[in-house]
mmCIF file of C-alpha atoms in Angstrom:
data_model
loop_
_atom_site.group_PDB
_atom_site.id
_atom_site.type_symbol
_atom_site.label_atom_id
_atom_site.label_comp_id
_atom_site.label_asym_id
_atom_site.label_seq_id
_atom_site.Cartn_x
_atom_site.Cartn_y
_atom_site.Cartn_z
ATOM 1 C CA MET A 1314 -18.968 -8.183 -46.985
ATOM 2 C CA ARG A 1315 -18.931 -4.653 -48.165
ATOM 3 C CA VAL A 1316 -16.512 -3.849 -50.948
ATOM 4 C CA GLY A 1317 -15.682 -0.226 -51.876
ATOM 5 C CA ALA A 1318 -13.440 1.794 -53.891
ATOM 6 C CA PHE A 1319 -10.532 3.757 -52.294
ATOM 7 C CA ILE A 1320 -10.015 7.085 -54.176
ATOM 8 C CA LEU A 1321 -6.862 9.313 -53.600
ATOM 9 C CA ALA A 1322 -7.163 11.559 -56.660
ATOM 10 C CA ALA A 1323 -3.537 10.476 -57.274
ATOM 11 C CA GLN A 1324 -1.635 12.868 -59.612
ATOM 12 C CA PHE A 1325 0.602 10.351 -61.713
ATOM 13 C CA PRO A 1326 3.749 11.745 -63.482
ATOM 14 C CA GLY A 1327 2.706 13.847 -66.488
ATOM 15 C CA GLN A 1328 -0.719 14.343 -65.389
ATOM 16 C CA GLY A 1329 -2.458 17.572 -64.471
ATOM 17 C CA GLN A 1330 -4.444 17.957 -61.067
ATOM 18 C CA GLY A 1331 -7.663 18.440 -62.854
ATOM 19 C CA GLU A 1332 -7.237 15.225 -64.634
ATOM 20 C CA ALA A 1333 -6.585 13.341 -61.348
ATOM 21 C CA LEU A 1334 -9.686 15.074 -59.882
ATOM 22 C CA HIS A 1335 -11.783 14.144 -62.871
ATOM 23 C CA ARG A 1336 -10.595 10.639 -62.751
ATOM 24 C CA ALA A 1337 -11.537 10.446 -58.948
ATOM 25 C CA VAL A 1338 -15.096 11.886 -59.648
ATOM 26 C CA ARG A 1339 -15.642 9.384 -62.540
ATOM 27 C CA SER A 1340 -14.337 6.529 -60.498
ATOM 28 C CA ALA A 1341 -16.990 7.190 -57.879
ATOM 29 C CA GLU A 1342 -19.782 7.339 -60.464
ATOM 30 C CA ILE A 1343 -18.641 4.168 -62.041
ATOM 31 C CA ALA A 1344 -18.607 2.357 -58.661
ATOM 32 C CA GLU A 1345 -22.180 3.044 -57.990
ATOM 33 C CA GLU A 1346 -23.197 1.825 -61.492
ATOM 34 C CA ALA A 1347 -21.042 -1.183 -60.913
ATOM 35 C CA GLY A 1348 -22.671 -2.171 -57.666
ATOM 36 C CA LEU A 1349 -19.899 -1.461 -55.191
ATOM 37 C CA ASP A 1350 -21.085 -0.625 -51.692
ATOM 38 C CA ASP A 1351 -18.943 2.488 -50.941
ATOM 39 C CA VAL A 1352 -16.342 4.944 -52.060
ATOM 40 C CA TRP A 1353 -13.769 6.281 -49.697
ATOM 41 C CA LEU A 1354 -11.809 9.470 -50.240
ATOM 42 C CA ALA A 1355 -8.687 10.552 -49.196
ATOM 43 C CA GLU A 1356 -7.227 14.123 -48.450
ATOM 44 C CA HIS A 1357 -3.689 15.491 -48.832
ATOM 45 C CA HIS A 1358 -2.211 18.848 -48.906
ATOM 46 C CA PHE A 1359 0.637 20.386 -51.063
ATOM 47 C CA VAL A 1360 1.559 16.834 -52.670
ATOM 48 C CA PRO A 1361 0.735 15.026 -55.852
ATOM 49 C CA TYR A 1362 0.240 11.866 -53.877
ATOM 50 C CA GLY A 1363 -3.405 12.933 -53.746
ATOM 51 C CA VAL A 1364 -4.638 16.192 -55.045
ATOM 52 C CA CYS A 1365 -7.928 16.451 -52.931
ATOM 53 C CA PRO A 1366 -7.239 18.870 -50.048
ATOM 54 C CA ASN A 1367 -10.809 18.221 -48.392
ATOM 55 C CA ALA A 1368 -12.431 14.864 -48.442
ATOM 56 C CA ALA A 1369 -15.505 15.900 -46.917
ATOM 57 C CA THR A 1370 -16.096 18.543 -49.769
ATOM 58 C CA LEU A 1371 -15.523 15.948 -52.357
ATOM 59 C CA ALA A 1372 -17.833 13.612 -50.538
ATOM 60 C CA ALA A 1373 -20.624 16.446 -50.686
ATOM 61 C CA LEU A 1374 -20.140 16.564 -54.524
ATOM 62 C CA LEU A 1375 -20.306 12.707 -54.964
ATOM 63 C CA LEU A 1376 -23.295 12.356 -52.464
ATOM 64 C CA GLY A 1377 -25.229 14.801 -54.842
ATOM 65 C CA ARG A 1378 -24.287 12.755 -57.754
ATOM 66 C CA THR A 1379 -25.152 9.335 -56.530
ATOM 67 C CA ARG A 1380 -28.380 7.767 -54.930
ATOM 68 C CA ARG A 1381 -27.318 4.541 -53.289
ATOM 69 C CA ILE A 1382 -23.598 4.318 -52.727
ATOM 70 C CA GLY A 1383 -22.116 4.947 -49.351
ATOM 71 C CA VAL A 1384 -19.395 7.772 -49.228
ATOM 72 C CA GLY A 1385 -16.853 8.051 -46.509
ATOM 73 C CA THR A 1386 -13.644 9.918 -45.851
ATOM 74 C CA ALA A 1387 -10.314 7.952 -45.505
ATOM 75 C CA VAL A 1388 -9.443 10.052 -43.888
ATOM 76 C CA SER A 1389 -10.391 13.668 -42.715
ATOM 77 C CA VAL A 1390 -7.269 14.812 -41.007
ATOM 78 C CA LEU A 1391 -8.120 16.037 -37.499
ATOM 79 C CA PRO A 1392 -5.023 17.969 -36.321
ATOM 80 C CA THR A 1393 -5.354 20.464 -39.268
ATOM 81 C CA GLN A 1394 -8.902 21.491 -38.745
ATOM 82 C CA HIS A 1395 -11.427 22.331 -35.964
ATOM 83 C CA PRO A 1396 -13.368 19.403 -34.899
ATOM 84 C CA VAL A 1397 -16.617 21.522 -34.670
ATOM 85 C CA ALA A 1398 -16.177 22.575 -38.251
ATOM 86 C CA LEU A 1399 -15.668 18.925 -39.148
ATOM 87 C CA GLY A 1400 -18.650 17.978 -37.120
ATOM 88 C CA GLU A 1401 -20.949 20.470 -38.642
ATOM 89 C CA GLN A 1402 -19.882 19.196 -42.215
ATOM 90 C CA ALA A 1403 -20.469 15.638 -41.027
ATOM 91 C CA ALA A 1404 -23.927 16.485 -39.757
ATOM 92 C CA LEU A 1405 -24.940 18.281 -42.792
ATOM 93 C CA LEU A 1406 -23.887 15.389 -45.115
ATOM 94 C CA HIS A 1407 -25.336 12.597 -42.877
ATOM 95 C CA LEU A 1408 -28.674 14.397 -42.657
ATOM 96 C CA THR A 1409 -28.911 15.381 -46.349
ATOM 97 C CA SER A 1410 -27.896 12.130 -47.799
ATOM 98 C CA ASP A 1411 -30.171 9.917 -45.731
ATOM 99 C CA GLY A 1412 -27.383 8.497 -43.735
ATOM 100 C CA ARG A 1413 -25.069 7.460 -46.521
ATOM 101 C CA PHE A 1414 -21.932 9.418 -45.213
ATOM 102 C CA THR A 1415 -19.394 7.969 -43.000
ATOM 103 C CA LEU A 1416 -16.700 10.068 -41.369
ATOM 104 C CA GLY A 1417 -13.234 8.710 -41.245
ATOM 105 C CA VAL A 1418 -10.737 10.479 -39.171
ATOM 106 C CA GLY A 1419 -6.969 10.260 -38.493
ATOM 107 C CA ARG A 1420 -3.990 11.872 -36.995
ATOM 108 C CA GLY A 1421 -2.118 12.280 -40.209
ATOM 109 C CA GLY A 1422 1.522 13.031 -40.182
ATOM 110 C CA PRO A 1423 4.043 15.727 -38.886
ATOM 111 C CA TRP A 1424 3.916 17.692 -42.054
ATOM 112 C CA VAL A 1425 4.169 21.248 -42.995
ATOM 113 C CA ASP A 1426 0.470 21.244 -43.128
ATOM 114 C CA LEU A 1427 0.462 21.765 -39.514
ATOM 115 C CA GLU A 1428 2.340 25.185 -39.944
ATOM 116 C CA VAL A 1429 0.217 26.317 -42.883
ATOM 117 C CA PHE A 1430 -2.996 25.767 -40.854
ATOM 118 C CA GLY A 1431 -1.701 27.126 -37.803
ATOM 119 C CA SER A 1432 -2.385 24.222 -35.564
ATOM 120 C CA GLY A 1433 1.307 23.534 -34.647
ATOM 121 C CA LEU A 1434 3.235 20.206 -34.005
ATOM 122 C CA ALA A 1435 1.468 19.874 -30.536
ATOM 123 C CA ALA A 1436 -1.921 18.957 -32.418
ATOM 124 C CA TYR A 1437 -0.079 16.058 -34.003
ATOM 125 C CA ASP A 1438 2.047 15.014 -31.045
ATOM 126 C CA HIS A 1439 -0.495 14.787 -28.498
ATOM 127 C CA GLY A 1440 -3.732 16.700 -29.472
ATOM 128 C CA PHE A 1441 -5.440 14.156 -31.405
ATOM 129 C CA PRO A 1442 -7.447 12.554 -28.441
ATOM 130 C CA GLU A 1443 -8.815 15.961 -27.287
ATOM 131 C CA SER A 1444 -9.820 16.732 -30.899
ATOM 132 C CA LEU A 1445 -11.421 13.245 -31.388
ATOM 133 C CA ASP A 1446 -13.461 13.755 -28.151
ATOM 134 C CA LEU A 1447 -14.834 17.106 -29.146
ATOM 135 C CA LEU A 1448 -15.709 15.829 -32.579
ATOM 136 C CA LEU A 1449 -17.669 12.904 -30.930
ATOM 137 C CA ARG A 1450 -19.517 15.177 -28.389
ATOM 138 C CA TRP A 1451 -20.637 17.388 -31.283
ATOM 139 C CA LEU A 1452 -22.055 14.556 -33.359
ATOM 140 C CA ARG A 1453 -23.755 13.073 -30.129
ATOM 141 C CA GLU A 1454 -25.042 15.817 -27.873
ATOM 142 C CA PRO A 1455 -27.428 18.736 -28.398
ATOM 143 C CA ARG A 1456 -25.208 21.278 -26.795
ATOM 144 C CA VAL A 1457 -21.407 21.396 -26.540
ATOM 145 C CA GLY A 1458 -18.692 23.568 -24.793
ATOM 146 C CA ALA A 1459 -15.054 22.924 -24.281
ATOM 147 C CA ASP A 1460 -12.557 23.574 -21.731
ATOM 148 C CA GLY A 1461 -9.325 21.732 -22.896
ATOM 149 C CA GLU A 1462 -5.929 22.414 -23.693
ATOM 150 C CA ARG A 1463 -6.347 23.250 -27.306
ATOM 151 C CA PHE A 1464 -10.177 24.176 -27.448
ATOM 152 C CA SER A 1465 -11.962 26.223 -25.255
ATOM 153 C CA PHE A 1466 -15.375 27.994 -25.858
ATOM 154 C CA ARG A 1467 -18.764 28.553 -24.270
ATOM 155 C CA GLU A 1468 -21.519 26.079 -24.621
ATOM 156 C CA VAL A 1469 -23.412 26.519 -27.987
ATOM 157 C CA ALA A 1470 -26.304 24.643 -29.682
ATOM 158 C CA VAL A 1471 -25.541 21.887 -32.249
ATOM 159 C CA VAL A 1472 -27.190 22.889 -35.459
ATOM 160 C CA PRO A 1473 -27.986 20.880 -37.299
ATOM 161 C CA ARG A 1474 -28.265 18.071 -34.793
ATOM 162 C CA PRO A 1475 -26.672 14.875 -36.550
ATOM 163 C CA SER A 1476 -28.338 12.789 -33.829
ATOM 164 C CA GLU A 1477 -31.787 13.259 -35.286
ATOM 165 C CA ALA A 1478 -33.407 9.886 -36.354
ATOM 166 C CA LEU A 1479 -33.533 9.372 -39.923
ATOM 167 C CA ALA A 1480 -36.653 7.479 -41.438
ATOM 168 C CA GLY A 1481 -35.674 4.063 -42.769
ATOM 169 C CA LEU A 1482 -31.902 4.168 -41.744
ATOM 170 C CA ASP A 1483 -30.741 0.642 -41.181
ATOM 171 C CA ARG A 1484 -28.294 0.878 -38.117
ATOM 172 C CA PRO A 1485 -27.637 -1.556 -35.359
ATOM 173 C CA ALA A 1486 -29.411 -1.005 -32.079
ATOM 174 C CA SER A 1487 -26.116 -0.327 -30.155
ATOM 175 C CA ALA A 1488 -24.776 2.282 -32.877
ATOM 176 C CA PRO A 1489 -24.633 5.782 -31.442
ATOM 177 C CA PRO A 1490 -26.722 8.420 -33.262
ATOM 178 C CA GLY A 1491 -25.455 10.539 -35.996
ATOM 179 C CA PRO A 1492 -22.919 9.581 -38.837
ATOM 180 C CA PRO A 1493 -20.710 6.490 -38.386
ATOM 181 C CA VAL A 1494 -17.197 7.431 -37.378
ATOM 182 C CA VAL A 1495 -14.156 5.296 -38.141
ATOM 183 C CA VAL A 1496 -10.400 5.940 -37.011
ATOM 184 C CA ALA A 1497 -7.313 5.266 -39.177
ATOM 185 C CA CYS A 1498 -5.316 3.056 -36.883
ATOM 186 C CA THR A 1499 -1.387 2.650 -37.460
ATOM 187 C CA SER A 1500 -0.165 1.863 -34.072
ATOM 188 C CA PRO A 1501 -1.213 0.171 -30.878
ATOM 189 C CA SER A 1502 -1.784 3.558 -29.168
ATOM 190 C CA SER A 1503 -4.282 4.512 -31.850
ATOM 191 C CA VAL A 1504 -5.982 1.163 -31.873
ATOM 192 C CA ARG A 1505 -6.467 1.610 -28.131
ATOM 193 C CA LEU A 1506 -7.771 5.052 -28.611
ATOM 194 C CA ALA A 1507 -10.262 3.903 -30.990
ATOM 195 C CA ALA A 1508 -11.247 0.793 -28.984
ATOM 196 C CA GLU A 1509 -11.928 2.934 -25.825
ATOM 197 C CA ARG A 1510 -14.336 5.015 -27.795
ATOM 198 C CA GLY A 1511 -16.009 1.941 -29.373
ATOM 199 C CA LEU A 1512 -14.926 3.242 -32.809
ATOM 200 C CA PRO A 1513 -14.101 0.808 -35.645
ATOM 201 C CA MET A 1514 -10.579 1.026 -37.310
ATOM 202 C CA LEU A 1515 -9.557 1.864 -40.836
ATOM 203 C CA LEU A 1516 -6.405 -0.498 -41.240
ATOM 204 C CA GLY A 1517 -3.804 0.532 -43.904
ATOM 205 C CA MET A 1518 -2.965 -1.161 -47.015
ATOM 206 C CA HIS A 1519 0.755 -1.554 -46.240
ATOM 207 C CA CYS A 1520 -0.499 -4.149 -43.426
ATOM 208 C CA GLY A 1521 -0.666 -7.840 -44.067
ATOM 209 C CA ASP A 1522 -3.565 -10.108 -42.808
ATOM 210 C CA GLU A 1523 -1.410 -11.304 -39.758
ATOM 211 C CA GLU A 1524 -0.762 -7.702 -38.635
ATOM 212 C CA LYS A 1525 -4.563 -6.788 -39.295
ATOM 213 C CA ALA A 1526 -5.720 -9.895 -37.234
ATOM 214 C CA ASP A 1527 -3.363 -8.771 -34.328
ATOM 215 C CA MET A 1528 -4.649 -5.266 -34.385
ATOM 216 C CA VAL A 1529 -8.264 -6.568 -34.422
ATOM 217 C CA ALA A 1530 -7.489 -8.752 -31.406
ATOM 218 C CA LEU A 1531 -5.847 -5.847 -29.546
ATOM 219 C CA TRP A 1532 -9.004 -3.704 -30.292
ATOM 220 C CA ARG A 1533 -11.301 -6.086 -29.037
ATOM 221 C CA SER A 1534 -9.458 -6.772 -25.712
ATOM 222 C CA ALA A 1535 -8.923 -3.053 -25.239
ATOM 223 C CA ALA A 1536 -12.633 -2.289 -25.973
ATOM 224 C CA LEU A 1537 -13.777 -4.830 -23.326
ATOM 225 C CA GLU A 1538 -11.274 -3.636 -20.847
ATOM 226 C CA ALA A 1539 -12.713 -0.053 -21.312
ATOM 227 C CA GLY A 1540 -16.141 -1.565 -20.500
ATOM 228 C CA ARG A 1541 -17.678 -1.548 -23.906
ATOM 229 C CA ASP A 1542 -20.527 -3.782 -24.455
ATOM 230 C CA GLY A 1543 -19.736 -7.338 -25.755
ATOM 231 C CA ASP A 1544 -22.313 -7.024 -28.511
ATOM 232 C CA GLU A 1545 -21.102 -3.786 -29.556
ATOM 233 C CA VAL A 1546 -17.481 -5.264 -29.740
ATOM 234 C CA ALA A 1547 -18.518 -8.189 -31.860
ATOM 235 C CA ALA A 1548 -20.497 -5.921 -34.224
ATOM 236 C CA ALA A 1549 -17.672 -3.484 -34.937
ATOM 237 C CA GLU A 1550 -17.259 -3.027 -38.726
ATOM 238 C CA HIS A 1551 -13.648 -2.296 -39.219
ATOM 239 C CA VAL A 1552 -12.333 -1.321 -42.821
ATOM 240 C CA SER A 1553 -9.284 -2.791 -44.615
ATOM 241 C CA ALA A 1554 -7.660 -0.721 -47.055
ATOM 242 C CA GLY A 1555 -6.112 -2.439 -50.065
ATOM 243 C CA VAL A 1556 -5.236 -2.232 -53.829
ATOM 244 C CA VAL A 1557 -7.337 -3.974 -56.618
ATOM 245 C CA GLN A 1558 -6.231 -4.534 -60.173
ATOM 246 C CA ILE A 1559 -8.094 -7.074 -62.365
ATOM 247 C CA ALA A 1560 -6.645 -8.719 -65.413
ATOM 248 C CA ASP A 1561 -7.092 -11.848 -67.254
ATOM 249 C CA GLY A 1562 -3.444 -13.011 -67.177
ATOM 250 C CA PRO A 1563 -1.847 -14.137 -63.886
ATOM 251 C CA GLY A 1564 0.871 -11.528 -64.200
ATOM 252 C CA ASP A 1565 -0.904 -8.825 -66.241
ATOM 253 C CA ALA A 1566 -2.376 -6.855 -63.355
ATOM 254 C CA ALA A 1567 0.968 -6.743 -61.330
ATOM 255 C CA GLU A 1568 2.639 -5.634 -64.496
ATOM 256 C CA THR A 1569 0.180 -2.799 -64.855
ATOM 257 C CA LEU A 1570 0.979 -1.513 -61.546
ATOM 258 C CA ALA A 1571 4.657 -2.112 -61.834
ATOM 259 C CA LYS A 1572 4.639 0.284 -64.767
ATOM 260 C CA SER A 1573 2.481 3.004 -62.945
ATOM 261 C CA MET A 1574 2.750 3.074 -59.346
ATOM 262 C CA PRO A 1575 6.429 3.496 -58.512
ATOM 263 C CA GLY A 1576 6.600 6.907 -60.418
ATOM 264 C CA TRP A 1577 3.654 8.070 -58.661
ATOM 265 C CA LEU A 1578 4.801 6.941 -55.236
ATOM 266 C CA ARG A 1579 8.399 8.383 -55.903
ATOM 267 C CA GLN A 1580 7.049 11.807 -56.618
ATOM 268 C CA GLY A 1581 4.011 11.756 -54.315
ATOM 269 C CA LEU A 1582 5.648 10.484 -51.235
ATOM 270 C CA GLY A 1583 8.891 12.328 -51.865
ATOM 271 C CA ALA A 1584 6.975 15.616 -51.876
ATOM 272 C CA HIS A 1585 6.211 15.369 -48.128
ATOM 273 C CA VAL A 1586 8.004 17.858 -45.896
ATOM 274 C CA THR A 1587 8.034 17.564 -42.177
ATOM 275 C CA VAL A 1588 7.061 20.728 -39.977
ATOM 276 C CA ASP A 1589 10.279 20.437 -37.741
ATOM 277 C CA GLY A 1590 12.807 18.979 -40.196
ATOM 278 C CA ARG A 1591 12.742 15.507 -38.565
ATOM 279 C CA TYR A 1592 13.987 12.786 -41.085
ATOM 280 C CA ARG A 1593 11.146 10.597 -42.469
ATOM 281 C CA ALA A 1594 12.472 7.536 -44.471
ATOM 282 C CA MET A 1595 10.520 6.908 -47.715
ATOM 283 C CA ARG A 1596 9.533 3.324 -48.784
ATOM 284 C CA ASP A 1597 11.220 2.228 -51.813
ATOM 285 C CA PRO A 1598 8.507 2.748 -54.543
ATOM 286 C CA LEU A 1599 9.221 -0.541 -56.679
ATOM 287 C CA ALA A 1600 9.418 -2.678 -53.456
ATOM 288 C CA TYR A 1601 6.355 -1.068 -52.104
ATOM 289 C CA THR A 1602 4.367 -1.724 -55.280
ATOM 290 C CA GLU A 1603 5.433 -5.355 -55.352
ATOM 291 C CA LEU A 1604 4.505 -5.697 -51.539
ATOM 292 C CA LEU A 1605 0.841 -4.448 -52.397
ATOM 293 C CA CYS A 1606 0.493 -6.764 -55.294
ATOM 294 C CA GLY A 1607 1.369 -9.638 -53.070
ATOM 295 C CA LEU A 1608 -0.999 -8.580 -50.399
ATOM 296 C CA HIS A 1609 -4.055 -7.525 -52.112
ATOM 297 C CA PRO A 1610 -6.428 -8.639 -54.923
ATOM 298 C CA VAL A 1611 -4.283 -8.136 -57.824
ATOM 299 C CA GLY A 1612 -4.823 -10.504 -60.796
ATOM 300 C CA PRO A 1613 -7.527 -12.600 -62.269
ATOM 301 C CA PRO A 1614 -11.175 -12.170 -60.834
ATOM 302 C CA ALA A 1615 -11.004 -15.519 -59.002
ATOM 303 C CA LEU A 1616 -7.747 -14.813 -57.305
ATOM 304 C CA CYS A 1617 -9.154 -11.460 -56.248
ATOM 305 C CA ALA A 1618 -12.131 -13.175 -54.945
ATOM 306 C CA ASP A 1619 -9.998 -15.491 -52.995
ATOM 307 C CA ARG A 1620 -7.868 -12.946 -51.491
ATOM 308 C CA LEU A 1621 -10.600 -10.834 -50.138
ATOM 309 C CA ALA A 1622 -12.443 -13.925 -48.794
ATOM 310 C CA ALA A 1623 -8.936 -15.049 -47.322
ATOM 311 C CA THR A 1624 -8.493 -11.525 -45.646
ATOM 312 C CA ALA A 1625 -11.877 -11.565 -44.014
ATOM 313 C CA GLU A 1626 -11.462 -15.174 -42.780
ATOM 314 C CA ARG A 1627 -8.113 -14.352 -41.188
ATOM 315 C CA THR A 1628 -8.985 -11.115 -39.755
ATOM 316 C CA GLY A 1629 -12.568 -10.896 -39.317
ATOM 317 C CA VAL A 1630 -12.795 -7.556 -41.224
ATOM 318 C CA ARG A 1631 -15.460 -7.662 -43.906
ATOM 319 C CA ARG A 1632 -15.317 -4.215 -45.174
ATOM 320 C CA PHE A 1633 -12.833 -3.090 -47.780
ATOM 321 C CA ALA A 1634 -11.605 0.152 -49.270
ATOM 322 C CA LEU A 1635 -9.725 -0.912 -52.448
ATOM 323 C CA LEU A 1636 -7.344 1.526 -54.332
ATOM 324 C CA VAL A 1637 -8.874 1.364 -57.939
ATOM 325 C CA GLU A 1638 -6.748 3.951 -59.719
ATOM 326 C CA GLY A 1639 -3.194 2.250 -59.572
ATOM 327 C CA SER A 1640 -2.876 2.125 -63.383
ATOM 328 C CA GLY A 1641 -3.132 6.022 -63.473
ATOM 329 C CA ASP A 1642 -5.246 5.915 -66.541
ATOM 330 C CA LEU A 1643 -8.839 6.992 -66.601
ATOM 331 C CA ALA A 1644 -10.267 4.168 -69.113
ATOM 332 C CA ALA A 1645 -8.321 1.468 -67.469
ATOM 333 C CA THR A 1646 -9.462 2.619 -63.888
ATOM 334 C CA GLU A 1647 -13.178 2.655 -65.143
ATOM 335 C CA GLU A 1648 -12.729 -0.874 -66.559
ATOM 336 C CA ASN A 1649 -11.097 -1.957 -63.205
ATOM 337 C CA VAL A 1650 -14.059 -0.710 -61.143
ATOM 338 C CA ARG A 1651 -16.609 -2.354 -63.570
ATOM 339 C CA ARG A 1652 -14.867 -5.725 -63.541
ATOM 340 C CA LEU A 1653 -14.619 -5.495 -59.679
ATOM 341 C CA GLY A 1654 -18.277 -5.163 -59.774
ATOM 342 C CA ALA A 1655 -19.224 -7.802 -62.397
ATOM 343 C CA GLU A 1656 -16.691 -10.309 -61.887
ATOM 344 C CA VAL A 1657 -15.363 -10.292 -58.336
ATOM 345 C CA LEU A 1658 -18.358 -9.384 -56.237
ATOM 346 C CA PRO A 1659 -20.692 -12.208 -57.365
ATOM 347 C CA GLN A 1660 -17.988 -14.613 -56.270
ATOM 348 C CA LEU A 1661 -18.192 -13.348 -52.703
ATOM 349 C CA GLY A 1662 -21.593 -14.426 -51.979
#
């Protein structure tokens, strides 16, 4: 089982953006000290839900400040950037970190980001498969050209080549060369898209174990139907996103999150603007916080360990990206990460 910290650089009410970014960096540094396996970094534009606009850039900083821990994006949003530019960044981070970087990618939402970056709504509505396939070719082939609906260019050399072998890198024999790639999946169509390409999924923190188990089952069947190797399918390392908050009293952790998260969710999610004016219903912040507390490791250490073990048993997913900054407070977040490493991980075996 691999347990990592999910870091959004969330800006809570009354906080500055620099404060949120400082807490994000410190959380990652403490995660390595605490013995966690990974940190996962989100990216958002123009909203206080998360003030990191480029997860790969923050990953570069953290890979330079750490020595052991894996660092991944959760996720880099493909419709708002060129796949080749992202592929070059991923190759650079993979090669210079001795393989500690994982590239998570996703479709994002129909936000005003598409207008600002000039990619347009079509990049979100139907352009994700083309972008993903071009990115994968860049990560796996020595030369790449494109003749697609959105991207068209002459063949060029891939420099640096992420497919070069790294000494001592422990990877399954079936794993493709270059940095590992995971895909954020929120619908059956995205599950099938990832499965057909043999890419593991990143499953959202809003999903319960039953829904995640169904998505894993769909992924397996779709991967086999697409002709993926059975051993490759069995070895897929999906990632389950969640929330963690540790406290001694049975209700103390949930109370901490109930005091802090609704305000952040209300201002953060409410700031999203659709590019075409379409209506997007926002979750009730208090109800969503209560849902997350009920689904994930929120409570005393033994309860947290039990919930992680139960999710792994029910879903088959053994990698976790857990939001650690739900209190909104730097000192409390550092303590939360340290307790996760010292009091929960040893119980997982």
